[in-house]
Coordinates of C-alpha atoms and ligand atoms in Angstrom, one line a residue:
M13 CA -27.0 -184.0 -103.1
R14 CA -25.9 -183.8 -99.5
A15 CA -25.0 -181.2 -96.9
S16 CA -21.6 -182.5 -96.1
P17 CA -20.7 -184.8 -99.0
L18 CA -17.1 -185.5 -98.1
A19 CA -18.1 -187.1 -94.8
H20 CA -20.2 -189.6 -96.8
V21 CA -17.8 -190.9 -99.3
P22 CA -15.3 -193.4 -97.8
G23 CA -15.5 -195.3 -101.1
M24 CA -14.9 -192.2 -103.2
F25 CA -11.8 -193.5 -104.9
T26 CA -13.3 -196.9 -105.8
V27 CA -14.9 -195.1 -108.7
N28 CA -11.6 -195.2 -110.4
E29 CA -11.8 -199.0 -110.6
E30 CA -15.0 -198.6 -112.5
T31 CA -13.3 -196.3 -115.0
K32 CA -11.7 -199.3 -116.5
V33 CA -15.1 -200.7 -117.5
Q34 CA -15.8 -197.6 -119.5
S35 CA -16.1 -199.8 -122.5
C36 CA -18.6 -198.7 -124.8
L37 CA -20.5 -195.6 -125.3
I38 CA -23.7 -197.2 -125.8
I39 CA -25.6 -194.4 -127.3
G40 CA -24.4 -190.9 -127.9
V41 CA -27.5 -189.1 -126.6
F42 CA -28.4 -188.7 -123.0
I43 CA -31.0 -186.8 -121.2
S44 CA -30.0 -186.4 -117.6
Y45 CA -30.9 -184.9 -114.3
L46 CA -27.7 -184.3 -112.4
C47 CA -26.9 -182.9 -109.1
F48 CA -24.0 -180.6 -108.8
S49 CA -24.9 -178.9 -105.6
S50 CA -22.4 -180.1 -103.1
S51 CA -19.8 -180.3 -105.8
F52 CA -19.3 -176.6 -105.6
W53 CA -19.6 -175.7 -101.9
F54 CA -15.8 -175.1 -102.1
F55 CA -16.6 -172.0 -104.2
R56 CA -19.0 -170.5 -101.8
G57 CA -19.1 -166.7 -101.9
D58 CA -16.9 -166.5 -105.1
R59 CA -18.9 -165.0 -107.9
E60 CA -16.7 -165.8 -110.8
A61 CA -16.1 -169.4 -109.6
I62 CA -19.8 -170.1 -109.3
K63 CA -20.5 -168.9 -112.8
R64 CA -17.5 -170.8 -114.1
I65 CA -18.5 -174.1 -112.5
A66 CA -22.0 -173.8 -114.0
Y67 CA -20.5 -173.1 -117.4
E68 CA -18.0 -176.0 -117.1
F69 CA -20.8 -178.3 -115.9
V70 CA -22.5 -177.8 -119.2
E71 CA -19.3 -178.3 -121.1
D72 CA -18.6 -181.6 -119.4
R73 CA -22.2 -182.8 -120.0
A74 CA -21.9 -181.8 -123.7
K75 CA -18.7 -183.9 -123.9
E76 CA -20.6 -186.8 -122.5
G77 CA -23.2 -186.6 -125.3
V78 CA -25.9 -185.1 -123.1
I79 CA -28.4 -183.0 -125.0
Y80 CA -30.5 -181.9 -122.1
V81 CA -29.6 -181.6 -118.5
E82 CA -31.2 -180.4 -115.2
A83 CA -28.7 -179.4 -112.6
R84 CA -29.7 -179.0 -109.0
Y85 CA -28.2 -177.2 -106.1
S86 CA -28.9 -175.3 -103.0
P87 CA -28.3 -171.6 -103.5
H88 CA -28.2 -171.0 -99.8
F89 CA -25.2 -173.2 -99.4
L90 CA -23.3 -170.9 -101.7
A91 CA -24.4 -167.6 -100.2
N92 CA -23.0 -165.6 -97.4
T93 CA -25.7 -163.0 -96.8
K94 CA -29.5 -163.2 -96.5
V95 CA -29.2 -166.7 -95.3
D96 CA -29.7 -167.8 -91.7
P97 CA -27.6 -169.4 -90.4
I98 CA -24.7 -168.4 -92.8
P99 CA -23.4 -171.8 -93.9
W100 CA -19.9 -173.2 -93.5
N101 CA -19.1 -170.9 -90.6
Q102 CA -18.4 -168.1 -93.0
K103 CA -18.3 -164.4 -92.0
E104 CA -21.2 -162.4 -93.5
G105 CA -20.4 -161.3 -97.0
D106 CA -22.5 -159.8 -99.8
L107 CA -23.6 -162.7 -101.9
S108 CA -27.2 -163.6 -101.4
P109 CA -29.0 -166.8 -102.5
D110 CA -30.8 -164.7 -105.1
E111 CA -27.6 -163.6 -106.7
V112 CA -26.2 -167.1 -106.6
V113 CA -29.2 -168.3 -108.7
H114 CA -28.6 -165.4 -111.1
L115 CA -24.9 -166.3 -111.5
V116 CA -25.7 -170.0 -112.0
N117 CA -28.3 -169.1 -114.6
Q118 CA -25.7 -167.0 -116.4
G119 CA -23.1 -169.7 -116.4
L120 CA -25.6 -172.3 -117.6
R121 CA -26.8 -170.0 -120.3
E122 CA -23.3 -169.2 -121.5
G123 CA -22.6 -173.0 -121.5
E124 CA -25.7 -173.7 -123.6
R125 CA -24.6 -171.2 -126.2
A126 CA -21.0 -172.4 -126.3
F127 CA -21.8 -176.1 -126.4
N128 CA -25.1 -176.2 -128.0
I129 CA -27.1 -178.3 -125.5
K130 CA -29.9 -177.4 -123.2
A131 CA -29.4 -176.8 -119.5
R132 CA -32.0 -176.0 -116.8
S133 CA -31.8 -176.0 -113.1
I134 CA -33.6 -177.1 -110.0
L135 CA -33.3 -175.4 -106.7
C136 CA -33.0 -177.5 -103.5
C137 CA -34.7 -177.0 -100.2
M138 CA -32.8 -178.7 -97.4
R139 CA -34.7 -180.9 -95.0
H140 CA -32.8 -179.6 -91.9
M141 CA -33.4 -176.0 -92.9
P142 CA -37.2 -175.6 -93.2
N143 CA -36.8 -171.8 -92.9
W144 CA -35.0 -171.6 -96.3
S145 CA -37.8 -173.3 -98.2
M146 CA -40.2 -170.4 -98.8
D147 CA -37.2 -168.5 -100.1
I148 CA -36.5 -171.3 -102.5
V149 CA -40.0 -171.4 -103.9
E150 CA -39.9 -167.6 -104.3
L151 CA -36.6 -167.9 -106.2
C152 CA -38.1 -170.7 -108.4
K153 CA -41.0 -168.3 -109.2
K154 CA -38.7 -165.3 -109.9
Y155 CA -36.4 -167.2 -112.2
Q156 CA -39.1 -169.5 -113.8
H157 CA -38.4 -167.9 -117.2
E158 CA -34.7 -167.8 -116.8
G159 CA -33.9 -171.5 -116.6
V160 CA -35.2 -172.6 -113.2
V161 CA -37.6 -175.4 -113.8
A162 CA -38.3 -177.0 -110.5
I163 CA -38.0 -177.3 -106.7
D164 CA -36.3 -180.2 -104.9
L165 CA -36.0 -181.3 -101.3
A166 CA -32.8 -182.9 -100.2
G167 CA -30.9 -183.9 -97.1
D168 CA -31.6 -185.9 -94.1
E169 CA -34.7 -188.1 -94.8
S170 CA -35.3 -188.8 -91.1
L171 CA -36.7 -185.3 -90.8
S172 CA -40.3 -185.6 -92.1
S173 CA -41.9 -182.7 -93.8
E174 CA -45.0 -183.2 -91.7
A175 CA -43.0 -182.1 -88.8
N176 CA -41.6 -179.2 -90.8
P177 CA -44.7 -177.5 -92.4
D178 CA -42.5 -174.9 -94.2
H179 CA -41.5 -177.5 -96.8
R180 CA -45.1 -178.4 -97.3
R181 CA -46.0 -174.7 -97.7
A182 CA -43.2 -174.2 -100.2
Y183 CA -44.4 -177.2 -102.2
E184 CA -48.0 -176.0 -102.2
E185 CA -46.9 -172.7 -103.4
A186 CA -44.8 -174.4 -106.1
A187 CA -47.8 -176.4 -107.3
R188 CA -50.0 -173.3 -107.3
C189 CA -47.5 -171.4 -109.4
G190 CA -46.7 -174.1 -112.0
V191 CA -43.2 -174.8 -110.6
H192 CA -42.4 -178.5 -111.1
R193 CA -41.6 -180.7 -108.1
T194 CA -39.2 -183.5 -107.3
V195 CA -38.1 -184.8 -103.9
H196 CA -35.2 -186.9 -102.8
A197 CA -37.0 -189.7 -101.0
G198 CA -36.4 -193.4 -100.3
E199 CA -32.7 -193.1 -101.0
V200 CA -31.8 -193.9 -97.4
G201 CA -35.1 -193.1 -95.8
P202 CA -38.0 -195.6 -95.5
P203 CA -40.9 -195.9 -98.0
S204 CA -43.0 -193.6 -95.9
V205 CA -40.7 -190.7 -97.0
V206 CA -41.6 -191.6 -100.6
K207 CA -45.3 -191.7 -99.8
E208 CA -45.1 -188.4 -98.2
A209 CA -43.2 -186.9 -101.1
V210 CA -45.8 -188.0 -103.5
E211 CA -49.0 -187.6 -101.5
V212 CA -48.2 -184.5 -99.3
L213 CA -45.6 -182.7 -101.4
K214 CA -47.1 -183.7 -104.7
A215 CA -43.8 -184.7 -106.2
E216 CA -43.9 -185.4 -109.9
R217 CA -40.6 -187.3 -109.8
V218 CA -38.8 -189.1 -107.0
G219 CA -35.1 -188.7 -106.5
H220 CA -33.6 -192.2 -106.0
G221 CA -36.6 -193.9 -104.5
Y222 CA -34.9 -197.2 -104.0
R223 CA -36.5 -198.1 -100.8
T224 CA -40.0 -197.8 -102.3
L225 CA -39.4 -201.5 -103.1
E226 CA -39.8 -202.3 -99.4
D227 CA -43.5 -201.3 -99.5
Q228 CA -45.0 -203.3 -102.4
S229 CA -48.4 -201.7 -102.3
L230 CA -46.8 -198.3 -102.5
Y231 CA -44.5 -199.5 -105.3
R232 CA -47.4 -201.0 -107.3
K233 CA -49.3 -197.8 -106.9
L234 CA -46.4 -195.7 -108.2
L235 CA -45.8 -198.0 -111.1
A236 CA -49.5 -197.7 -112.0
Q237 CA -49.3 -193.9 -112.0
N238 CA -46.0 -193.9 -114.0
M239 CA -44.1 -192.1 -111.3
H240 CA -40.6 -191.3 -112.5
F241 CA -37.6 -192.4 -110.4
E242 CA -34.3 -190.5 -110.8
V243 CA -31.7 -193.3 -110.3
C244 CA -28.0 -192.7 -109.6
P245 CA -26.2 -196.1 -109.5
I246 CA -22.7 -195.0 -108.6
S247 CA -23.8 -192.4 -106.0
S248 CA -26.0 -195.0 -104.3
K249 CA -23.0 -197.3 -103.9
L250 CA -20.7 -194.5 -102.6
T251 CA -23.2 -193.2 -100.1
G252 CA -24.1 -196.6 -98.9
A253 CA -27.7 -196.1 -99.9
C254 CA -27.7 -199.5 -101.7
D255 CA -25.9 -202.8 -101.5
P256 CA -22.4 -202.2 -102.9
D257 CA -23.0 -205.2 -105.2
F258 CA -24.3 -203.5 -108.4
T259 CA -25.9 -206.7 -109.5
K260 CA -28.4 -206.3 -106.6
H261 CA -29.2 -202.7 -107.4
P262 CA -32.9 -201.8 -107.1
V263 CA -32.8 -200.3 -110.6
I264 CA -32.7 -203.9 -111.9
T265 CA -36.2 -204.4 -110.4
F266 CA -37.3 -201.1 -111.9
R267 CA -36.2 -202.3 -115.3
K268 CA -37.9 -205.7 -115.0
D269 CA -41.1 -204.0 -114.0
K270 CA -40.8 -201.5 -116.9
A271 CA -40.9 -198.6 -114.4
N272 CA -40.5 -195.1 -115.4
Y273 CA -36.9 -194.1 -114.5
S274 CA -33.7 -192.5 -115.7
L275 CA -30.0 -193.0 -115.1
N276 CA -28.2 -190.0 -113.7
T277 CA -25.0 -188.8 -112.1
D278 CA -24.9 -187.4 -108.6
D279 CA -22.3 -184.8 -107.7
P280 CA -20.0 -185.5 -110.6
L281 CA -17.2 -183.4 -109.0
I282 CA -17.3 -184.9 -105.5
F283 CA -17.7 -188.5 -106.7
N284 CA -15.5 -187.9 -109.8
S285 CA -18.2 -189.7 -111.7
S286 CA -19.7 -189.1 -115.1
L287 CA -22.8 -190.3 -116.9
H288 CA -20.6 -192.6 -118.9
L289 CA -19.5 -194.3 -115.8
D290 CA -23.1 -194.8 -114.5
Y291 CA -24.0 -196.2 -117.9
S292 CA -21.0 -198.5 -118.0
V293 CA -21.9 -199.9 -114.6
A294 CA -25.4 -200.5 -115.8
S295 CA -24.2 -202.2 -118.9
K296 CA -21.4 -204.2 -117.3
Y297 CA -23.0 -205.3 -114.0
M298 CA -26.7 -204.9 -114.5
G299 CA -27.2 -206.3 -117.9
F300 CA -28.6 -203.1 -119.5
T301 CA -28.9 -203.3 -123.2
E302 CA -28.9 -200.5 -125.8
Q303 CA -32.6 -201.0 -126.2
E304 CA -33.2 -200.3 -122.5
F305 CA -30.9 -197.3 -122.5
K306 CA -33.0 -195.9 -125.3
R307 CA -36.2 -196.6 -123.5
L308 CA -35.1 -195.0 -120.3
N309 CA -33.8 -191.9 -122.1
I310 CA -37.2 -191.5 -123.8
N311 CA -38.8 -191.8 -120.4
A312 CA -36.4 -189.2 -119.0
A313 CA -37.3 -186.9 -121.8
E314 CA -41.0 -187.5 -121.3
S315 CA -40.6 -186.8 -117.6
C316 CA -38.4 -183.7 -117.9
F317 CA -39.5 -180.4 -116.6
L318 CA -39.4 -178.4 -119.9
P319 CA -42.5 -176.8 -121.2
E320 CA -44.6 -179.1 -123.4
K321 CA -43.4 -177.7 -126.7
E322 CA -39.7 -177.9 -125.9
K323 CA -40.2 -181.3 -124.5
Q324 CA -41.7 -182.4 -127.8
E325 CA -38.7 -180.9 -129.6
L326 CA -36.4 -182.8 -127.3
L327 CA -38.2 -186.1 -127.9
I328 CA -38.0 -185.5 -131.6
S329 CA -34.2 -185.0 -131.4
L330 CA -34.0 -188.3 -129.4
Y331 CA -36.1 -190.2 -131.9
K332 CA -33.9 -188.9 -134.7
A333 CA -30.7 -189.8 -132.9
Y334 CA -32.0 -193.3 -132.2
G335 CA -33.2 -193.7 -135.8
M336 CA -36.8 -194.2 -134.7
L337 CA -39.8 -192.6 -136.1
K338 CA -42.0 -190.8 -133.6
S339 CA -44.9 -193.2 -134.3
T340 CA -42.8 -196.3 -133.8
P341 CA -44.2 -198.1 -130.7
F342 CA -41.4 -199.0 -128.3
Ligands
NAG428 C1 -33.5 -171.0 -89.3 O1 -33.2 -172.3 -88.8 C2 -31.9 -172.4 -88.2 C3 -31.7 -173.9 -87.9 O2 -32.8 -174.4 -87.1 C4 -31.7 -171.4 -87.1 O3 -30.4 -171.5 -86.6 C5 -32.0 -170.0 -87.5 O4 -32.0 -169.1 -86.5 C6 -33.4 -169.9 -88.2 N1 -33.6 -168.6 -88.7 C7 -34.7 -167.9 -88.7 C8 -34.8 -166.6 -89.3 O5 -35.7 -168.4 -88.1
NAG429 C1 -11.3 -189.0 -112.0 O1 -11.7 -189.9 -113.0 C2 -10.9 -189.8 -114.2 C3 -11.4 -190.7 -115.2 O2 -12.8 -190.8 -115.2 C4 -9.4 -190.1 -113.8 O3 -8.6 -190.0 -115.0 C5 -9.0 -189.2 -112.7 O4 -7.7 -189.5 -112.3 C6 -9.9 -189.2 -111.5 N1 -9.5 -188.2 -110.6 C7 -9.4 -188.5 -109.2 C8 -9.1 -187.3 -108.4 O5 -9.7 -189.5 -108.8
NAG430 C1 -43.1 -191.6 -117.6 O1 -43.7 -190.4 -117.2 C2 -44.0 -189.5 -118.2 C3 -44.6 -188.3 -117.7 O2 -44.1 -188.0 -116.4 C4 -44.9 -190.1 -119.3 O3 -45.1 -189.2 -120.3 C5 -44.3 -191.4 -119.8 O4 -45.2 -192.1 -120.6 C6 -44.0 -192.3 -118.6 N1 -43.4 -193.6 -119.1 C7 -43.8 -194.8 -118.6 C8 -43.0 -196.0 -119.2 O5 -44.7 -194.9 -117.9

């Protein structure tokens, strides 16, 4: 998720080449954490559109065979009042970040009912807007029982959160109130950003995390503690975060090391991507097998931000779909 996505995607249309490889649907069941934040900045201030996009987001995931999804976005980017500064040079209007969250929750809930999958959301703090972060954690708390499961921090990784204590305060409050925590880190920023995410912000999952590999001692430590990495192959090519050659993608190392990670899609509307495409790329260029797809989906489910009981139900659905008994060791 990025503040000005269009500026980052010179390779945007190359995705279509990959469409051709959309060979196989390897397995019909996915768990995913997706970002749709910047996808809908076009619809800022428009209540019906915001709800609709959230609803259609669930529809599209259901069509892809997803059974559980966590969508993340920045409510402030879609608001035009009670947000300072008002984003996108808009005039002040009457849609607050709080109401944005309410609308997205409604859209997701209607989507869940219509398409019979589970959808939750994650609210993003933005690194360059530390003064939005306390607001975000308050929204996470307020809507904790209406589908908001976690807090995220996204944006320019050169802005450390040490220098912006508001992010740290927001994450401390999140931890105190049982709000789950993930942080975009090590996507383009150095391993120190990952270290800070885990040690200072107490992230339970790391968004992307590729550059962790440059600090072997940190990487070994995270492997040992089963830290979960949310990997987005196509996005990392389009944003230039990783070598454009998919056969050199860091997720291949994660796989070899049996790391805890999932495959996800970033900004499906902006990148015109889909989970199928990310899986096809992994299958075609990275040598992923059905066995590995199952393993990573189980890890994704185990690392999801649902309450324990619902997480167990989700795992059982997966085991059933994969024809595995729950007690079968993997
Ligand atoms: C929040 O931060 C932005 C960017 O630094 C600044 O323009 C704005 O005035 C700040 N708002 C408040 C209430 O401090
Ligand atoms: C988006 O991708 C789909 C197939 O995945 C393709 O049919 C469509 O033309 C693409 N749209 C754009 C705008 O590139
Ligand atoms: C991944 O992390 C989850 C909890 O976050 C844990 O339940 C699971 O066992 C981990 N998987 C691996 C392979 O370490």
